[in-house]
Amino acid sequence: MVKRFRKIVVNDVEYKWLFKIDNSSENWFSYILISPKDFPKNTFCIKFDFAAQYLLNTGFPAIFRGERVNINLNEPLYVSQIIKYCQNNYKGLFEKKGYQYLNGTDILSALGYEFSVIPV
């Protein structure tokens, strides 16, 4: 199955993004690739420490502002929140050429998501 990048607009800037699961080793992990439309070679890769099976369909259970949520990283809501966080906290990230790697679990925690256990 061929996966295609999806379009998302955050704060009037268009990005392309793709959620992927890497199962090439015995320790699966998930990541999101995001690149600004105007600078397609400037891609950042956000890796998540969650067990991959949680992230695509049912989502990973968490608490956000006192409410139970299921984080499904294949939904634009979470990608938008992550991009906004990066725009505000990683100035210049989108102008750097090549791949930039970020810890997605740390970003979600900084956004206010709470996890009781992070299965890997």
PDB file of N, CA and C in Angstrom, residues 11-95:
ATOM      1  N   ASN A  11      -1.948  28.047  11.065  1.00  0.00           N
ATOM      2  CA  ASN A  11      -1.564  29.461  11.132  1.00  0.00           C
ATOM      3  C   ASN A  11      -1.193  30.008   9.754  1.00  0.00           C
ATOM      4  N   ASP A  12      -2.029  29.721   8.774  1.00  0.00           N
ATOM      5  CA  ASP A  12      -1.887  30.203   7.396  1.00  0.00           C
ATOM      6  C   ASP A  12      -0.670  29.656   6.660  1.00  0.00           C
ATOM      7  N   VAL A  13      -0.051  28.612   7.157  1.00  0.00           N
ATOM      8  CA  VAL A  13       1.077  27.976   6.483  1.00  0.00           C
ATOM      9  C   VAL A  13       0.655  26.555   6.111  1.00  0.00           C
ATOM     10  N   GLU A  14       0.888  26.189   4.865  1.00  0.00           N
ATOM     11  CA  GLU A  14       0.519  24.848   4.412  1.00  0.00           C
ATOM     12  C   GLU A  14       1.690  23.880   4.616  1.00  0.00           C
ATOM     13  N   TYR A  15       1.355  22.719   5.153  1.00  0.00           N
ATOM     14  CA  TYR A  15       2.331  21.660   5.398  1.00  0.00           C
ATOM     15  C   TYR A  15       1.846  20.372   4.743  1.00  0.00           C
ATOM     16  N   LYS A  16       2.791  19.485   4.492  1.00  0.00           N
ATOM     17  CA  LYS A  16       2.478  18.116   4.106  1.00  0.00           C
ATOM     18  C   LYS A  16       2.889  17.232   5.276  1.00  0.00           C
ATOM     19  N   TRP A  17       2.091  16.209   5.564  1.00  0.00           N
ATOM     20  CA  TRP A  17       2.421  15.331   6.681  1.00  0.00           C
ATOM     21  C   TRP A  17       2.048  13.892   6.356  1.00  0.00           C
ATOM     22  N   LEU A  18       2.737  12.983   7.015  1.00  0.00           N
ATOM     23  CA  LEU A  18       2.525  11.554   6.821  1.00  0.00           C
ATOM     24  C   LEU A  18       2.804  10.831   8.126  1.00  0.00           C
ATOM     25  N   PHE A  19       1.866  10.013   8.567  1.00  0.00           N
ATOM     26  CA  PHE A  19       2.044   9.166   9.749  1.00  0.00           C
ATOM     27  C   PHE A  19       2.547   7.811   9.282  1.00  0.00           C
ATOM     28  N   LYS A  20       3.586   7.305   9.927  1.00  0.00           N
ATOM     29  CA  LYS A  20       4.152   6.012   9.540  1.00  0.00           C
ATOM     30  C   LYS A  20       4.467   5.178  10.769  1.00  0.00           C
ATOM     31  N   ILE A  21       4.455   3.885  10.554  1.00  0.00           N
ATOM     32  CA  ILE A  21       4.891   2.926  11.563  1.00  0.00           C
ATOM     33  C   ILE A  21       6.073   2.186  10.990  1.00  0.00           C
ATOM     34  N   ASP A  22       7.172   2.160  11.726  1.00  0.00           N
ATOM     35  CA  ASP A  22       8.374   1.447  11.284  1.00  0.00           C
ATOM     36  C   ASP A  22       8.388   0.092  11.976  1.00  0.00           C
ATOM     37  N   ASN A  23       8.211  -0.935  11.205  1.00  0.00           N
ATOM     38  CA  ASN A  23       8.238  -2.287  11.762  1.00  0.00           C
ATOM     39  C   ASN A  23       9.408  -3.086  11.204  1.00  0.00           C
ATOM     40  N   SER A  24      10.492  -2.383  10.857  1.00  0.00           N
ATOM     41  CA  SER A  24      11.643  -3.055  10.265  1.00  0.00           C
ATOM     42  C   SER A  24      12.511  -3.785  11.295  1.00  0.00           C
ATOM     43  N   SER A  25      12.290  -3.512  12.565  1.00  0.00           N
ATOM     44  CA  SER A  25      13.031  -4.219  13.610  1.00  0.00           C
ATOM     45  C   SER A  25      12.024  -4.803  14.592  1.00  0.00           C
ATOM     46  N   GLU A  26      12.505  -5.508  15.591  1.00  0.00           N
ATOM     47  CA  GLU A  26      11.569  -6.096  16.554  1.00  0.00           C
ATOM     48  C   GLU A  26      10.930  -5.049  17.452  1.00  0.00           C
ATOM     49  N   ASN A  27      11.550  -3.880  17.591  1.00  0.00           N
ATOM     50  CA  ASN A  27      10.970  -2.777  18.365  1.00  0.00           C
ATOM     51  C   ASN A  27      10.299  -1.788  17.423  1.00  0.00           C
ATOM     52  N   TRP A  28       9.020  -1.954  17.231  1.00  0.00           N
ATOM     53  CA  TRP A  28       8.270  -1.051  16.360  1.00  0.00           C
ATOM     54  C   TRP A  28       8.230   0.337  16.972  1.00  0.00           C
ATOM     55  N   PHE A  29       8.189   1.349  16.118  1.00  0.00           N
ATOM     56  CA  PHE A  29       7.953   2.709  16.599  1.00  0.00           C
ATOM     57  C   PHE A  29       7.175   3.469  15.533  1.00  0.00           C
ATOM     58  N   SER A  30       6.604   4.578  15.934  1.00  0.00           N
ATOM     59  CA  SER A  30       5.787   5.391  15.045  1.00  0.00           C
ATOM     60  C   SER A  30       6.423   6.760  14.902  1.00  0.00           C
ATOM     61  N   TYR A  31       6.127   7.412  13.789  1.00  0.00           N
ATOM     62  CA  TYR A  31       6.613   8.765  13.603  1.00  0.00           C
ATOM     63  C   TYR A  31       5.734   9.506  12.612  1.00  0.00           C
ATOM     64  N   ILE A  32       5.823  10.818  12.666  1.00  0.00           N
ATOM     65  CA  ILE A  32       5.136  11.690  11.724  1.00  0.00           C
ATOM     66  C   ILE A  32       6.208  12.489  10.995  1.00  0.00           C
ATOM     67  N   LEU A  33       6.109  12.517   9.673  1.00  0.00           N
ATOM     68  CA  LEU A  33       6.965  13.374   8.859  1.00  0.00           C
ATOM     69  C   LEU A  33       6.159  14.612   8.497  1.00  0.00           C
ATOM     70  N   ILE A  34       6.752  15.784   8.683  1.00  0.00           N
ATOM     71  CA  ILE A  34       6.074  17.039   8.389  1.00  0.00           C
ATOM     72  C   ILE A  34       7.045  17.947   7.644  1.00  0.00           C
ATOM     73  N   SER A  35       6.553  18.554   6.554  1.00  0.00           N
ATOM     74  CA  SER A  35       7.387  19.519   5.842  1.00  0.00           C
ATOM     75  C   SER A  35       6.519  20.668   5.327  1.00  0.00           C
ATOM     76  N   PRO A  36       7.054  21.890   5.389  1.00  0.00           N
ATOM     77  CA  PRO A  36       6.318  23.041   4.863  1.00  0.00           C
ATOM     78  C   PRO A  36       6.230  22.928   3.344  1.00  0.00           C
ATOM     79  N   LYS A  37       5.095  23.290   2.787  1.00  0.00           N
ATOM     80  CA  LYS A  37       4.906  23.200   1.341  1.00  0.00           C
ATOM     81  C   LYS A  37       5.943  24.039   0.592  1.00  0.00           C
ATOM     82  N   ASP A  38       6.263  25.217   1.128  1.00  0.00           N
ATOM     83  CA  ASP A  38       7.208  26.104   0.455  1.00  0.00           C
ATOM     84  C   ASP A  38       8.658  25.637   0.561  1.00  0.00           C
ATOM     85  N   PHE A  39       8.954  24.730   1.495  1.00  0.00           N
ATOM     86  CA  PHE A  39      10.312  24.229   1.687  1.00  0.00           C
ATOM     87  C   PHE A  39      10.280  22.709   1.836  1.00  0.00           C
ATOM     88  N   PRO A  40       9.944  21.972   0.769  1.00  0.00           N
ATOM     89  CA  PRO A  40       9.718  20.523   0.888  1.00  0.00           C
ATOM     90  C   PRO A  40      10.933  19.709   1.329  1.00  0.00           C
ATOM     91  N   LYS A  41      12.136  20.253   1.198  1.00  0.00           N
ATOM     92  CA  LYS A  41      13.317  19.513   1.639  1.00  0.00           C
ATOM     93  C   LYS A  41      13.618  19.731   3.119  1.00  0.00           C
ATOM     94  N   ASN A  42      12.837  20.577   3.759  1.00  0.00           N
ATOM     95  CA  ASN A  42      12.995  20.838   5.186  1.00  0.00           C
ATOM     96  C   ASN A  42      11.942  20.018   5.921  1.00  0.00           C
ATOM     97  N   THR A  43      12.308  18.813   6.279  1.00  0.00           N
ATOM     98  CA  THR A  43      11.359  17.881   6.883  1.00  0.00           C
ATOM     99  C   THR A  43      11.731  17.621   8.327  1.00  0.00           C
ATOM    100  N   PHE A  44      10.720  17.574   9.184  1.00  0.00           N
ATOM    101  CA  PHE A  44      11.036  17.119  10.520  1.00  0.00           C
ATOM    102  C   PHE A  44      10.287  15.839  10.818  1.00  0.00           C
ATOM    103  N   CYS A  45      10.982  14.997  11.547  1.00  0.00           N
ATOM    104  CA  CYS A  45      10.505  13.663  11.886  1.00  0.00           C
ATOM    105  C   CYS A  45      10.260  13.641  13.391  1.00  0.00           C
ATOM    106  N   ILE A  46       9.022  13.371  13.754  1.00  0.00           N
ATOM    107  CA  ILE A  46       8.656  13.347  15.172  1.00  0.00           C
ATOM    108  C   ILE A  46       8.384  11.903  15.561  1.00  0.00           C
ATOM    109  N   LYS A  47       9.259  11.358  16.385  1.00  0.00           N
ATOM    110  CA  LYS A  47       9.184   9.947  16.779  1.00  0.00           C
ATOM    111  C   LYS A  47       8.440   9.809  18.108  1.00  0.00           C
ATOM    112  N   PHE A  48       7.637   8.749  18.200  1.00  0.00           N
ATOM    113  CA  PHE A  48       6.848   8.487  19.400  1.00  0.00           C
ATOM    114  C   PHE A  48       7.264   7.167  20.033  1.00  0.00           C
ATOM    115  N   ASP A  49       7.315   7.175  21.368  1.00  0.00           N
ATOM    116  CA  ASP A  49       7.728   5.998  22.127  1.00  0.00           C
ATOM    117  C   ASP A  49       6.581   5.038  22.394  1.00  0.00           C
ATOM    118  N   PHE A  50       5.392   5.359  21.924  1.00  0.00           N
ATOM    119  CA  PHE A  50       4.253   4.479  22.156  1.00  0.00           C
ATOM    120  C   PHE A  50       4.364   3.223  21.312  1.00  0.00           C
ATOM    121  N   ALA A  51       3.778   2.150  21.807  1.00  0.00           N
ATOM    122  CA  ALA A  51       3.662   0.949  20.986  1.00  0.00           C
ATOM    123  C   ALA A  51       2.802   1.302  19.778  1.00  0.00           C
ATOM    124  N   ALA A  52       3.255   0.954  18.612  1.00  0.00           N
ATOM    125  CA  ALA A  52       2.641   1.391  17.359  1.00  0.00           C
ATOM    126  C   ALA A  52       1.174   0.998  17.227  1.00  0.00           C
ATOM    127  N   GLN A  53       0.781  -0.139  17.765  1.00  0.00           N
ATOM    128  CA  GLN A  53      -0.589  -0.603  17.558  1.00  0.00           C
ATOM    129  C   GLN A  53      -1.618   0.345  18.167  1.00  0.00           C
ATOM    130  N   TYR A  54      -1.226   1.178  19.113  1.00  0.00           N
ATOM    131  CA  TYR A  54      -2.164   2.100  19.743  1.00  0.00           C
ATOM    132  C   TYR A  54      -2.460   3.323  18.881  1.00  0.00           C
ATOM    133  N   LEU A  55      -1.554   3.667  17.996  1.00  0.00           N
ATOM    134  CA  LEU A  55      -1.602   4.986  17.404  1.00  0.00           C
ATOM    135  C   LEU A  55      -2.446   5.105  16.143  1.00  0.00           C
ATOM    136  N   LEU A  56      -2.719   4.029  15.463  1.00  0.00           N
ATOM    137  CA  LEU A  56      -3.382   4.158  14.172  1.00  0.00           C
ATOM    138  C   LEU A  56      -4.892   4.094  14.263  1.00  0.00           C
ATOM    139  N   ASN A  57      -5.440   3.155  14.977  1.00  0.00           N
ATOM    140  CA  ASN A  57      -6.886   2.991  14.977  1.00  0.00           C
ATOM    141  C   ASN A  57      -7.539   3.427  16.277  1.00  0.00           C
ATOM    142  N   THR A  58      -7.222   2.770  17.371  1.00  0.00           N
ATOM    143  CA  THR A  58      -7.903   3.074  18.626  1.00  0.00           C
ATOM    144  C   THR A  58      -7.318   4.285  19.332  1.00  0.00           C
ATOM    145  N   GLY A  59      -6.083   4.563  19.118  1.00  0.00           N
ATOM    146  CA  GLY A  59      -5.429   5.664  19.798  1.00  0.00           C
ATOM    147  C   GLY A  59      -4.838   5.227  21.125  1.00  0.00           C
ATOM    148  N   PHE A  60      -3.919   6.021  21.628  1.00  0.00           N
ATOM    149  CA  PHE A  60      -3.258   5.736  22.890  1.00  0.00           C
ATOM    150  C   PHE A  60      -3.982   6.474  24.005  1.00  0.00           C
ATOM    151  N   PRO A  61      -4.379   5.776  25.075  1.00  0.00           N
ATOM    152  CA  PRO A  61      -5.127   6.439  26.150  1.00  0.00           C
ATOM    153  C   PRO A  61      -4.271   7.449  26.911  1.00  0.00           C
ATOM    154  N   ALA A  62      -4.876   8.615  27.152  1.00  0.00           N
ATOM    155  CA  ALA A  62      -4.189   9.674  27.882  1.00  0.00           C
ATOM    156  C   ALA A  62      -5.242  10.531  28.585  1.00  0.00           C
ATOM    157  N   ILE A  63      -4.752  11.466  29.396  1.00  0.00           N
ATOM    158  CA  ILE A  63      -5.608  12.447  30.055  1.00  0.00           C
ATOM    159  C   ILE A  63      -5.198  13.820  29.521  1.00  0.00           C
ATOM    160  N   PHE A  64      -6.185  14.614  29.108  1.00  0.00           N
ATOM    161  CA  PHE A  64      -5.922  15.968  28.628  1.00  0.00           C
ATOM    162  C   PHE A  64      -6.927  16.908  29.269  1.00  0.00           C
ATOM    163  N   ARG A  65      -6.420  17.834  30.089  1.00  0.00           N
ATOM    164  CA  ARG A  65      -7.264  18.793  30.812  1.00  0.00           C
ATOM    165  C   ARG A  65      -8.353  18.089  31.622  1.00  0.00           C
ATOM    166  N   GLY A  66      -7.961  16.993  32.275  1.00  0.00           N
ATOM    167  CA  GLY A  66      -8.871  16.261  33.146  1.00  0.00           C
ATOM    168  C   GLY A  66      -9.802  15.297  32.436  1.00  0.00           C
ATOM    169  N   GLU A  67      -9.750  15.242  31.127  1.00  0.00           N
ATOM    170  CA  GLU A  67     -10.619  14.363  30.334  1.00  0.00           C
ATOM    171  C   GLU A  67      -9.815  13.214  29.731  1.00  0.00           C
ATOM    172  N   ARG A  68     -10.453  12.048  29.693  1.00  0.00           N
ATOM    173  CA  ARG A  68      -9.811  10.904  29.022  1.00  0.00           C
ATOM    174  C   ARG A  68      -9.910  11.104  27.510  1.00  0.00           C
ATOM    175  N   VAL A  69      -8.798  10.866  26.827  1.00  0.00           N
ATOM    176  CA  VAL A  69      -8.752  10.956  25.371  1.00  0.00           C
ATOM    177  C   VAL A  69      -7.979   9.762  24.832  1.00  0.00           C
ATOM    178  N   ASN A  70      -8.127   9.521  23.556  1.00  0.00           N
ATOM    179  CA  ASN A  70      -7.335   8.517  22.854  1.00  0.00           C
ATOM    180  C   ASN A  70      -6.575   9.230  21.746  1.00  0.00           C
ATOM    181  N   ILE A  71      -5.268   9.242  21.841  1.00  0.00           N
ATOM    182  CA  ILE A  71      -4.434   9.946  20.877  1.00  0.00           C
ATOM    183  C   ILE A  71      -4.254   9.065  19.634  1.00  0.00           C
ATOM    184  N   ASN A  72      -4.836   9.499  18.536  1.00  0.00           N
ATOM    185  CA  ASN A  72      -4.683   8.818  17.254  1.00  0.00           C
ATOM    186  C   ASN A  72      -3.864   9.740  16.366  1.00  0.00           C
ATOM    187  N   LEU A  73      -2.606   9.431  16.173  1.00  0.00           N
ATOM    188  CA  LEU A  73      -1.701  10.316  15.448  1.00  0.00           C
ATOM    189  C   LEU A  73      -1.941  10.337  13.947  1.00  0.00           C
ATOM    190  N   ASN A  74      -2.919   9.605  13.486  1.00  0.00           N
ATOM    191  CA  ASN A  74      -3.291   9.666  12.085  1.00  0.00           C
ATOM    192  C   ASN A  74      -4.428  10.674  11.875  1.00  0.00           C
ATOM    193  N   GLU A  75      -4.787  11.415  12.938  1.00  0.00           N
ATOM    194  CA  GLU A  75      -5.829  12.431  12.853  1.00  0.00           C
ATOM    195  C   GLU A  75      -5.199  13.823  12.794  1.00  0.00           C
ATOM    196  N   PRO A  76      -5.726  14.688  11.929  1.00  0.00           N
ATOM    197  CA  PRO A  76      -5.164  16.034  11.786  1.00  0.00           C
ATOM    198  C   PRO A  76      -5.169  16.861  13.079  1.00  0.00           C
ATOM    199  N   LEU A  77      -6.094  16.606  13.995  1.00  0.00           N
ATOM    200  CA  LEU A  77      -6.146  17.358  15.250  1.00  0.00           C
ATOM    201  C   LEU A  77      -4.803  17.313  15.966  1.00  0.00           C
ATOM    202  N   TYR A  78      -4.229  16.137  16.107  1.00  0.00           N
ATOM    203  CA  TYR A  78      -2.973  15.990  16.839  1.00  0.00           C
ATOM    204  C   TYR A  78      -1.795  16.548  16.048  1.00  0.00           C
ATOM    205  N   VAL A  79      -1.826  16.357  14.737  1.00  0.00           N
ATOM    206  CA  VAL A  79      -0.759  16.902  13.892  1.00  0.00           C
ATOM    207  C   VAL A  79      -0.767  18.423  13.976  1.00  0.00           C
ATOM    208  N   SER A  80      -1.942  19.018  13.956  1.00  0.00           N
ATOM    209  CA  SER A  80      -2.065  20.471  14.061  1.00  0.00           C
ATOM    210  C   SER A  80      -1.510  20.970  15.392  1.00  0.00           C
ATOM    211  N   GLN A  81      -1.851  20.303  16.482  1.00  0.00           N
ATOM    212  CA  GLN A  81      -1.341  20.706  17.798  1.00  0.00           C
ATOM    213  C   GLN A  81       0.186  20.611  17.844  1.00  0.00           C
ATOM    214  N   ILE A  82       0.731  19.568  17.261  1.00  0.00           N
ATOM    215  CA  ILE A  82       2.185  19.374  17.253  1.00  0.00           C
ATOM    216  C   ILE A  82       2.864  20.462  16.424  1.00  0.00           C
ATOM    217  N   ILE A  83       2.301  20.769  15.255  1.00  0.00           N
ATOM    218  CA  ILE A  83       2.888  21.814  14.408  1.00  0.00           C
ATOM    219  C   ILE A  83       2.851  23.165  15.120  1.00  0.00           C
ATOM    220  N   LYS A  84       1.725  23.500  15.742  1.00  0.00           N
ATOM    221  CA  LYS A  84       1.625  24.770  16.482  1.00  0.00           C
ATOM    222  C   LYS A  84       2.674  24.833  17.587  1.00  0.00           C
ATOM    223  N   TYR A  85       2.840  23.723  18.297  1.00  0.00           N
ATOM    224  CA  TYR A  85       3.850  23.685  19.356  1.00  0.00           C
ATOM    225  C   TYR A  85       5.246  23.940  18.763  1.00  0.00           C
ATOM    226  N   CYS A  86       5.540  23.292  17.661  1.00  0.00           N
ATOM    227  CA  CYS A  86       6.860  23.467  17.035  1.00  0.00           C
ATOM    228  C   CYS A  86       7.056  24.888  16.522  1.00  0.00           C
ATOM    229  N   GLN A  87       6.011  25.482  15.945  1.00  0.00           N
ATOM    230  CA  GLN A  87       6.104  26.868  15.479  1.00  0.00           C
ATOM    231  C   GLN A  87       6.453  27.808  16.628  1.00  0.00           C
ATOM    232  N   ASN A  88       5.881  27.551  17.794  1.00  0.00           N
ATOM    233  CA  ASN A  88       6.082  28.440  18.948  1.00  0.00           C
ATOM    234  C   ASN A  88       7.356  28.147  19.731  1.00  0.00           C
ATOM    235  N   ASN A  89       7.856  26.928  19.674  1.00  0.00           N
ATOM    236  CA  ASN A  89       8.957  26.539  20.556  1.00  0.00           C
ATOM    237  C   ASN A  89      10.258  26.163  19.858  1.00  0.00           C
ATOM    238  N   TYR A  90      10.222  26.002  18.576  1.00  0.00           N
ATOM    239  CA  TYR A  90      11.434  25.642  17.823  1.00  0.00           C
ATOM    240  C   TYR A  90      11.604  26.623  16.678  1.00  0.00           C
ATOM    241  N   LYS A  91      11.875  27.862  17.008  1.00  0.00           N
ATOM    242  CA  LYS A  91      12.054  28.904  15.994  1.00  0.00           C
ATOM    243  C   LYS A  91      13.168  28.496  15.037  1.00  0.00           C
ATOM    244  N   GLY A  92      12.919  28.665  13.759  1.00  0.00           N
ATOM    245  CA  GLY A  92      13.921  28.327  12.747  1.00  0.00           C
ATOM    246  C   GLY A  92      13.900  26.878  12.320  1.00  0.00           C
ATOM    247  N   LEU A  93      13.129  26.035  12.995  1.00  0.00           N
ATOM    248  CA  LEU A  93      13.087  24.615  12.655  1.00  0.00           C
ATOM    249  C   LEU A  93      12.656  24.398  11.213  1.00  0.00           C
ATOM    250  N   PHE A  94      11.703  25.174  10.760  1.00  0.00           N
ATOM    251  CA  PHE A  94      11.141  24.964   9.438  1.00  0.00           C
ATOM    252  C   PHE A  94      12.039  25.501   8.326  1.00  0.00           C
ATOM    253  N   GLU A  95      13.061  26.270   8.675  1.00  0.00           N
ATOM    254  CA  GLU A  95      13.972  26.793   7.669  1.00  0.00           C
ATOM    255  C   GLU A  95      15.223  25.930   7.502  1.00  0.00           C
TER     256      GLU A  95
END
